Amino acid sequence: MRTWTPPVIPELPGAGEAPKLFNTAKGRLEHPAIQDDRATLYVCGLTPYDATHIGHAFTYLTFDIMQRAWRDAGIETVYAQNITDIDDPLLERANATGVDWRGLADEQIGLYRSDMHRMGMIPPDHFVAVTEAIDEIAGGVEELIDLGYAYTVPTPESEAGDDIYFDVRGAQRQSQWRLGDVAPYERALLETLSAERGGDPEREGKRDVLDPLLWRSARVGEPSWESVVGEGRPGWHIECAVIARQALGELFTVQGGGHDLVFPHHEFTAAHVTAISGKPLAHAFCHAALVSYDGHKMSKSRGNLVFVSKLLDGTHAGHPVDPSAIRLALLANHYRTEWEWFDSDLERAERRLAAWREGLDRTTAEPVSASAVLQQLRAALANDLDTPVMLATLDAALAAGVDDPCLVAHAVQALLGVKLQPEE
């Protein structure tokens, strides 16, 4: 699937350090294993029916900054992202609005692609829609069946066959994966989260209430595909398991996404891959915090969404917003800290951006060393992507004036994706 044009990333003198990152699975900061100066990253993409809100943007900006840190450290990055362009929420929205689900998905993917380009996000090297990989995903389900990690559940409402589920208890007995490897939570919480996040604990015939769907057999009125495991469509977790493994190989550097994906999605994606390959999915699991608005977590079900496209075109704030200002509004929050969006955040970011641009032209008797500023920015970036410290560093330096404005401007654009000067 087509991505978008990559942003300009200026080259900087010297090199930064590979960042320490918080590994959710281990509950600690660590340097994910990087082999041959090459980092591989998989970030779960959106379901295209409500693109692109600020919560999405905060997540994808987190992994944009992660890649910028790696690249500044001289590490090659290979980035893969999926698009879940067939899923129950997409079908429900299409039915509710009386539109074709394919048309809705195509429209929203186009909007997402435009938003990411205008926001200066590094595009994925592998950008894969689920509908482009149905045969490969079905092949992954077949492998799990052959290995004894899957079973069928009677499905009388389908004339195409029975649904196929992943056997959580069997995988724990026979594979290296253990429930809680990614999400170290108590069983009661896992059951609650499964019910809230796409699981079906009430489904009769399952061996364990947590067992996730691998393949949904065809139903009347639903899209389906012929495959080696029958006519139907894939479950959520096996989609990412197969796409990630095919794009990046086994045991890649970081699996990323929003914090609401820790369980069940990333737990069971890891379970599927480990059951098939005998190896863990990734060295580290990194998650961006959730964003609230109007007192609640930003979500499609509540409708409390702030859309990037409406900020950019001026329909939200009453004037078109500079993409760099949106980035600054997001970067003022550390990626692991939950926060609430207020329109005043955007106003504050616009004032900050204007002050930084003015600060580049400030001349003083004792300007701040631009090289020292770059060193401080790199140190904060290496410390678990501490963007609030980076912003505070730049506030102070540009208020005082710097001895090499061009270097600072290039550093801000390369490390934060914020433009202080017109592109050359």
Coordinates of C-alpha atoms in Angstrom, one line a residue, residues 15 18 24 29 58 60 109 127 130-131 136 148 153 273 321-322 335 376 394 418:
A15 CA 26.0 11.5 16.8
A18 CA 20.7 5.0 21.3
T24 CA 6.2 -2.5 29.3
L29 CA 14.1 1.2 31.2
F58 CA 0.3 11.3 19.9
Y60 CA 2.5 7.9 15.9
I109 CA -6.8 5.8 4.8
F127 CA 2.6 -0.2 5.0
V130 CA -5.0 -6.5 6.2
T131 CA -7.0 -7.0 3.0
E136 CA -0.7 -15.0 4.3
G148 CA -2.0 -27.9 17.8
V153 CA -15.9 -23.6 18.0
V273 CA 4.3 -15.5 16.8
V321 CA -2.8 25.5 12.6
D322 CA 0.9 25.1 11.8
Y335 CA 4.9 9.8 25.9
Q376 CA 21.5 18.6 26.0
L394 CA 15.0 25.1 23.8
V418 CA 9.6 21.1 14.2

